Short mmCIF file of C-alpha atoms in Angstrom, two decimals:
data_model
loop_
_atom_site.label_atom_id
_atom_site.label_comp_id
_atom_site.label_asym_id
_atom_site.label_seq_id
_atom_site.Cartn_x
_atom_site.Cartn_y
_atom_site.Cartn_z
CA ILE A 1 -5.13 -6.81 -17.35
CA ASN A 2 -2.81 -9.64 -18.70
CA MET A 3 -0.48 -10.65 -16.68
CA PHE A 4 2.38 -8.75 -17.24
CA SER A 5 0.44 -5.38 -16.65
CA LYS A 6 0.00 -7.51 -13.04
CA PHE A 7 3.72 -8.09 -12.82
CA ILE A 8 4.38 -4.49 -13.21
CA ILE A 9 1.79 -3.22 -10.59
CA LEU A 10 2.72 -6.73 -8.48
CA PHE A 11 6.63 -4.84 -8.81
CA ALA A 12 4.89 -1.64 -8.53
CA ILE A 13 3.23 -1.96 -5.09
CA ILE A 14 6.50 -3.32 -3.67
CA ILE A 15 8.91 -1.04 -4.06
CA SER A 16 5.81 1.49 -2.40
CA VAL A 17 5.55 -1.34 0.04
CA VAL A 18 9.52 -1.42 0.92
CA LYS A 19 9.31 2.81 0.95
CA VAL A 20 7.03 3.23 3.89
CA LEU A 21 8.90 0.64 5.74
CA ALA A 22 11.31 2.48 5.75
CA GLU A 23 9.68 5.34 6.67
CA ASN A 24 7.79 4.14 9.38
CA LYS A 25 10.56 2.12 11.50
CA GLN A 26 8.34 2.92 14.96
CA LEU A 27 5.35 1.72 16.39
CA VAL A 28 3.39 4.38 16.88
CA LYS A 29 -0.51 5.29 17.80
CA THR A 30 -3.10 7.88 16.58
CA SER A 31 -5.81 8.36 17.13
CA LEU A 32 -7.74 8.94 13.41
CA ARG A 33 -11.38 10.43 13.70
CA SER A 34 -13.30 10.11 17.37
CA GLY A 35 -15.66 12.11 18.83
CA SER A 36 -19.02 12.39 19.31
CA ALA A 37 -19.62 10.37 15.81
CA PRO A 38 -22.79 10.41 14.93
CA ALA A 39 -23.24 6.37 14.33
CA GLN A 40 -21.06 2.91 14.76
CA TYR A 41 -18.94 2.20 12.61
CA ASN A 42 -18.87 -1.59 10.71
CA ASP A 43 -16.72 -2.85 8.10
CA ILE A 44 -13.31 -0.85 8.16
CA THR A 45 -10.11 -2.17 4.69
CA THR A 46 -7.24 -1.41 3.47
CA SER A 47 -5.25 -1.87 0.73
CA LEU A 48 -1.95 -3.66 0.41
CA ILE A 49 0.48 -1.23 2.37
CA GLY A 50 -2.08 0.87 3.62
CA GLN A 51 -1.99 4.05 1.81
CA TYR A 52 -5.81 3.37 0.97
CA VAL A 53 -8.19 3.05 4.34
CA TYR A 54 -11.96 3.07 3.09
CA VAL A 55 -14.73 2.17 6.42
CA THR A 56 -18.71 1.80 6.48
CA THR A 57 -21.28 3.34 9.03
CA ASP A 58 -24.83 1.98 9.95
CA ASP A 59 -25.86 5.27 9.39
CA GLY A 60 -25.55 4.68 5.04
CA LYS A 61 -22.02 6.65 5.06
CA ILE A 62 -18.77 5.15 3.44
CA TYR A 63 -15.32 6.76 3.94
CA GLY A 64 -12.22 7.14 2.32
CA SER A 65 -9.03 8.08 2.78
CA SER A 66 -6.07 7.87 0.41
CA VAL A 67 -2.42 9.53 2.96
CA TYR A 68 -3.14 6.28 5.67
CA GLY A 69 -6.19 7.68 6.56
CA LYS A 70 -4.70 11.12 8.01
CA GLU A 71 -7.03 13.62 5.91
CA TRP A 72 -11.21 10.86 4.85
CA PHE A 73 -13.35 12.30 2.61
CA THR A 74 -17.31 11.53 2.28
CA SER A 75 -16.77 8.08 -0.41
CA ALA A 76 -21.07 7.29 -0.40
CA GLU A 77 -23.62 8.50 1.62
CA ASN A 78 -27.35 7.30 1.75
CA VAL A 79 -26.66 3.67 0.04
CA ASN A 80 -28.03 0.25 1.52
CA TYR A 81 -24.45 -1.14 0.63
CA ASN A 82 -22.77 -0.23 4.53
CA ASP A 83 -22.63 -2.77 6.18
CA PHE A 84 -19.54 -4.68 4.94
CA ILE A 85 -16.48 -3.70 2.22
CA THR A 86 -13.29 -4.88 1.26
CA THR A 87 -10.71 -3.47 -1.33
CA ASP A 88 -8.28 -5.12 -3.94
CA TYR A 89 -3.74 -4.05 -2.92
CA THR A 90 -4.44 -1.19 -5.17
CA GLY A 91 -6.88 0.45 -3.08
CA ARG A 92 -8.91 1.19 -6.80
CA TYR A 93 -11.07 -1.01 -6.69
CA VAL A 94 -13.63 -0.49 -3.68
CA TYR A 95 -16.46 -3.72 -2.52
CA ALA A 96 -19.60 -3.43 -0.14
CA ILE A 97 -22.74 -4.96 0.66
CA GLY A 98 -25.45 -4.34 2.81
CA SER A 99 -29.17 -5.01 1.01
CA THR A 100 -27.25 -4.55 -2.15
CA ILE A 101 -23.64 -5.55 -3.92
CA ALA A 102 -22.25 -2.07 -5.29
CA LYS A 103 -18.13 -1.79 -6.30
CA SER A 104 -16.26 1.44 -7.24
CA ASP A 105 -13.19 1.04 -10.00
CA ASN A 106 -11.79 4.88 -9.26
CA HIS A 107 -10.52 4.78 -4.69
CA GLY A 108 -13.92 4.97 -3.96
CA GLN A 109 -14.51 8.36 -6.03
CA SER A 110 -18.11 7.18 -7.04
CA TRP A 111 -20.46 3.57 -6.96
CA VAL A 112 -22.49 2.03 -9.06
CA VAL A 113 -24.72 -1.24 -7.39
CA VAL A 114 -23.76 -4.92 -8.94
CA ASN A 115 -25.87 -7.11 -6.96
CA LYS A 116 -28.74 -6.12 -5.86
CA ASN A 117 -31.08 -9.50 -4.74
CA ASP A 118 -30.92 -8.83 -1.06
CA LYS A 119 -29.17 -12.48 0.33
CA ASN A 120 -29.44 -11.64 3.92
CA TRP A 121 -25.85 -10.20 3.33
CA SER A 122 -23.13 -11.06 5.61
CA GLY A 123 -19.70 -10.65 4.52
CA ILE A 124 -17.36 -10.03 1.28
CA SER A 125 -13.53 -10.56 -0.06
CA THR A 126 -12.05 -10.49 -3.30
CA ASP A 127 -8.49 -11.20 -3.82
CA ARG A 128 -5.13 -9.13 -5.11
CA TRP A 129 -6.62 -7.77 -8.14
CA GLY A 130 -10.79 -7.14 -7.45
CA GLN A 131 -10.81 -8.96 -9.76
CA TRP A 132 -12.48 -12.48 -8.43
CA VAL A 133 -14.88 -11.43 -5.18
CA TYR A 134 -16.48 -13.61 -2.94
CA ALA A 135 -19.69 -12.69 -1.19
CA ILE A 136 -21.49 -15.17 1.46
CA SER A 137 -25.17 -15.37 2.50
CA ARG A 138 -26.54 -16.12 5.70
CA ASP A 139 -29.96 -18.26 4.27
CA SER A 140 -27.87 -20.20 0.58
CA GLY A 141 -23.72 -19.75 0.75
CA LEU A 142 -20.93 -18.09 -0.93
CA PHE A 143 -22.03 -16.57 -3.82
CA VAL A 144 -19.11 -15.52 -6.27
CA ALA A 145 -17.82 -13.71 -9.46
CA ALA A 146 -14.85 -14.10 -11.78
CA ASP A 147 -14.98 -10.19 -13.10
CA TRP A 148 -14.79 -7.88 -10.67
CA GLY A 149 -18.64 -8.15 -10.24
CA ASN A 150 -20.41 -8.21 -12.41
CA THR A 151 -22.02 -11.46 -12.63
CA TRP A 152 -23.06 -13.65 -9.72
CA THR A 153 -22.44 -17.44 -9.40
CA HIS A 154 -24.06 -19.70 -6.48
CA ARG A 155 -21.20 -21.71 -4.60
CA GLY A 156 -21.21 -23.18 -1.48
CA PRO A 157 -22.53 -25.25 0.65
CA ALA A 158 -26.39 -24.37 0.88
CA ALA A 159 -26.11 -24.09 4.69
CA GLY A 160 -25.03 -20.44 5.13
CA PHE A 161 -21.46 -19.33 5.22
CA VAL A 162 -21.29 -17.07 8.20
CA ALA A 163 -17.33 -15.91 8.02
CA VAL A 164 -15.09 -16.20 5.28
CA ASP A 165 -11.54 -15.58 3.94
CA THR A 166 -10.01 -14.91 0.70
CA ASN A 167 -5.88 -16.19 0.72
CA ARG A 168 -4.86 -13.96 -1.95
CA TYR A 169 -1.73 -14.65 -2.75
CA THR A 170 -3.01 -18.19 -3.80
CA TYR A 171 -5.11 -17.63 -7.33
CA SER A 172 -4.33 -19.29 -10.42
CA GLU A 173 -2.25 -17.63 -12.67
CA PHE A 174 0.38 -17.66 -9.39
CA GLN A 175 0.14 -21.07 -8.75
CA LEU A 176 1.89 -20.65 -5.43
CA SER A 177 -1.82 -22.65 -2.76
CA GLY A 178 0.14 -25.98 -3.30
CA PRO A 179 -1.92 -27.68 -0.85
CA ASP A 180 -3.80 -24.99 0.50
CA SER A 181 -6.65 -23.06 -0.49
CA ASN A 182 -7.67 -20.14 -1.74
CA ALA A 183 -10.59 -19.31 0.15
CA TRP A 184 -11.88 -20.63 3.40
CA ALA A 185 -14.66 -20.27 5.16
CA ILE A 186 -17.13 -21.23 7.83
CA SER A 187 -20.49 -23.02 8.04
CA SER A 188 -23.31 -21.60 11.09
CA ALA A 189 -22.93 -25.56 11.83
CA ASN A 190 -18.92 -24.57 12.74
CA ASP A 191 -17.54 -26.96 10.33
CA LEU A 192 -14.09 -25.29 8.47
CA TYR A 193 -14.45 -25.36 4.76
CA ASN A 194 -11.56 -24.67 2.09
CA THR A 195 -11.87 -24.12 -1.66
CA PRO A 196 -9.11 -24.93 -4.16
CA ASP A 197 -11.43 -23.06 -7.17
CA ASP A 198 -12.56 -20.59 -5.88
CA GLY A 199 -15.96 -22.56 -4.73
CA VAL A 200 -15.91 -24.74 -7.34
CA THR A 201 -15.82 -27.63 -4.91
CA TRP A 202 -15.36 -27.32 -0.90
CA ASN A 203 -14.18 -29.66 1.36
CA LEU A 204 -14.63 -29.78 4.74
CA VAL A 205 -11.81 -29.49 6.99
CA ALA A 206 -12.36 -30.08 10.78
CA SER A 207 -16.17 -30.44 11.55
CA ASN A 208 -17.59 -29.08 14.80
CA LYS A 209 -13.96 -27.79 15.70
CA PHE A 210 -16.64 -25.08 18.02
CA GLY A 211 -19.04 -26.46 19.99
CA ASN A 212 -21.85 -24.76 19.86
CA ASP A 213 -19.89 -21.79 20.73
CA LYS A 214 -20.57 -19.21 17.43
CA VAL A 215 -17.70 -18.25 15.50
CA LEU A 216 -17.88 -14.44 14.74
CA SER A 217 -14.74 -13.51 12.69
CA LEU A 218 -12.29 -16.54 11.16
CA GLU A 219 -8.88 -14.73 9.92
CA THR A 220 -6.10 -16.71 7.48
CA SER A 221 -2.32 -16.46 6.70
CA ASP A 222 -1.81 -16.26 2.21
CA PHE A 223 -0.94 -18.80 2.49
CA GLY A 224 -3.42 -20.79 5.03
CA ASN A 225 -1.62 -22.30 7.24
CA TYR A 226 -2.62 -20.52 9.95
CA VAL A 227 -6.09 -20.27 10.67
CA PHE A 228 -7.47 -18.06 13.50
CA VAL A 229 -11.47 -18.33 14.27
CA GLY A 230 -13.19 -15.56 17.37
CA THR A 231 -15.92 -16.95 19.06
CA GLU A 232 -18.92 -15.29 20.85
CA SER A 233 -17.00 -16.57 24.14
CA GLY A 234 -14.50 -14.72 23.93
CA LYS A 235 -12.06 -17.84 23.04
CA LEU A 236 -9.00 -17.34 20.18
CA TYR A 237 -8.78 -20.69 18.32
CA LYS A 238 -5.51 -20.87 15.83
CA SER A 239 -3.90 -23.28 14.12
CA VAL A 240 -0.93 -23.44 12.66
CA ASN A 241 -1.23 -27.11 9.84
CA HIS A 242 -4.11 -25.49 7.45
CA GLY A 243 -7.54 -25.54 10.25
CA VAL A 244 -6.80 -29.44 10.67
CA SER A 245 -6.19 -28.84 14.71
CA PHE A 246 -6.90 -25.83 16.94
CA SER A 247 -5.33 -25.11 19.97
CA VAL A 248 -7.27 -22.14 22.29
CA VAL A 249 -4.35 -19.55 22.86
CA GLN A 250 -6.69 -16.39 24.33
CA ASN A 251 -10.22 -17.21 26.73
CA ILE A 252 -11.42 -13.72 27.38
CA GLY A 253 -15.06 -13.47 28.15
CA THR A 254 -15.97 -11.16 25.81
CA PRO A 255 -17.33 -11.88 21.84
CA ILE A 256 -13.75 -12.11 19.25
CA THR A 257 -15.68 -9.59 16.01
CA ALA A 258 -12.54 -9.62 14.73
CA ILE A 259 -9.76 -10.46 13.74
CA SER A 260 -6.52 -9.27 11.53
CA CYS A 261 -3.06 -9.66 10.44
CA ASP A 262 -0.04 -9.56 8.12
CA GLY A 263 0.80 -12.11 5.36
CA SER A 264 2.32 -14.56 7.13
CA CYS A 265 0.30 -13.63 10.69
CA ALA A 266 3.44 -12.25 11.60
CA PHE A 267 1.83 -9.51 13.51
CA VAL A 268 -1.96 -10.07 14.72
CA ALA A 269 -5.05 -8.44 16.34
CA TYR A 270 -8.21 -8.89 17.10
CA GLY A 271 -10.99 -7.05 18.74
CA THR A 272 -13.88 -7.86 20.94
CA GLY A 273 -16.74 -5.52 22.26
CA ASP A 274 -20.97 -6.88 22.21
CA ALA A 275 -22.29 -4.11 20.41
CA SER A 276 -25.99 -4.63 20.55
CA LYS A 277 -25.69 -5.13 24.63
CA ASN A 278 -23.32 -2.30 24.86
CA VAL A 279 -20.46 -4.43 26.60
CA ALA A 280 -17.20 -2.54 25.63
CA GLY A 281 -13.91 -4.63 25.02
CA ASN A 282 -10.08 -4.59 24.44
CA LEU A 283 -7.93 -5.32 21.57
CA TYR A 284 -5.53 -7.04 21.92
CA GLU A 285 -2.13 -7.24 19.55
CA SER A 286 1.06 -10.31 18.95
CA ASN A 287 4.13 -9.77 16.86
CA ASP A 288 5.08 -13.71 17.42
CA TYR A 289 2.69 -15.44 15.38
CA GLY A 290 -0.99 -15.36 18.13
CA THR A 291 1.73 -16.71 20.16
CA THR A 292 0.90 -13.92 23.21
CA PHE A 293 -0.21 -11.39 23.23
CA THR A 294 -0.81 -7.73 24.49
CA THR A 295 -3.67 -4.92 25.03
CA SER A 296 -3.34 -2.12 23.58
CA ASP A 297 -3.34 0.81 24.48
CA TYR A 298 -6.11 2.56 22.99
CA GLY A 299 -8.23 1.38 26.18
CA SER A 300 -12.63 -0.24 25.79
CA GLN A 301 -14.02 -0.04 22.94
CA VAL A 302 -16.68 -2.02 21.27
CA TRP A 303 -14.84 -2.66 18.18
CA THR A 304 -16.34 -3.91 15.70
CA ALA A 305 -13.66 -4.19 12.20
CA ILE A 306 -9.56 -4.43 12.43
CA ALA A 307 -7.47 -3.88 8.48
CA THR A 308 -4.14 -4.51 8.34
CA SER A 309 -1.42 -4.01 5.84
CA LYS A 310 0.51 -7.01 4.21
CA PRO A 311 3.38 -5.83 5.20
CA GLY A 312 2.27 -5.30 9.23
CA ASN A 313 3.34 -1.53 9.35
CA PHE A 314 -0.23 -0.08 9.57
CA ILE A 315 -2.76 -1.69 10.71
CA TYR A 316 -6.41 -0.15 11.91
CA ALA A 317 -9.23 -1.09 13.93
CA ALA A 318 -12.88 0.54 14.24
CA SER A 319 -15.89 0.42 17.27
CA ALA A 320 -19.07 0.57 17.69
CA THR A 321 -18.79 3.86 19.55
CA GLY A 322 -17.24 6.24 16.45
CA PHE A 323 -13.68 5.84 16.92
CA VAL A 324 -11.36 4.43 14.30
CA GLY A 325 -7.64 3.96 15.18
CA LYS A 326 -4.57 2.95 13.36
CA ILE A 327 -1.55 1.71 14.17
CA HIS A 328 1.93 2.05 12.05
#
């Protein structure tokens, strides 16, 4: 994709965002899939405006929606790349990871395995075009593909990363990052790193800011000024200075399994729960950059994943009890 084509795509996306925002001025909550689903939902992702949604299950399936979650189709089944999932801004390129890594370049209609190596994968993220893909290994750090998932290069510390997030507005062709990073990661030693060059070099931003509290989730704003970290003890940490310092903004006593925010992190949502111990939690929402939070009226669920459209008008959340909810 050349630069002109990228700008044309981005312009079309912006027009779509304006249209969707005009049609969705109210904050409404609806249930998309609930009831006696046979499997837990592992991860969920959405395109820029929330039109395309993809969710993975622990029984080897991937579901997709092209109509804001109103209708769903079976994207894949009996697969071993059903743990974590990510998509680009258009929803066309989708990457899923388990014991292998797979890619769809046609909105989830078909899949091809692009990495057969089992590296004890623990997460995956992509940029807005789906060109750069980051895969985290608990054992070996970070692996990066710069060509839509076709060729993988090992980058990052040998100590495995436990969480990674990409700033999808800060990629090199636009040079918008300034002092920011285009990827953030937390190591198993609770050290926070960022990289300005797609993982070639890593800068230690903060060393062990979270004590012995195991980090479970990480989310950053598009320019990296806001960083949110969720821990096993139920603490939500926030940084407003690119990760240099953190403060605890929530302490709820239940593991924070997922965090998601819009592009600026003006809207932030996080989910709690512990599937291994069958401990349910709640879904919390903030409209003031994580300063104050309210409890969602979805009730008690073991929340496993949250995905937010960049304007913040669509927020999707998935649980271990077979529930997918939408806030729009």
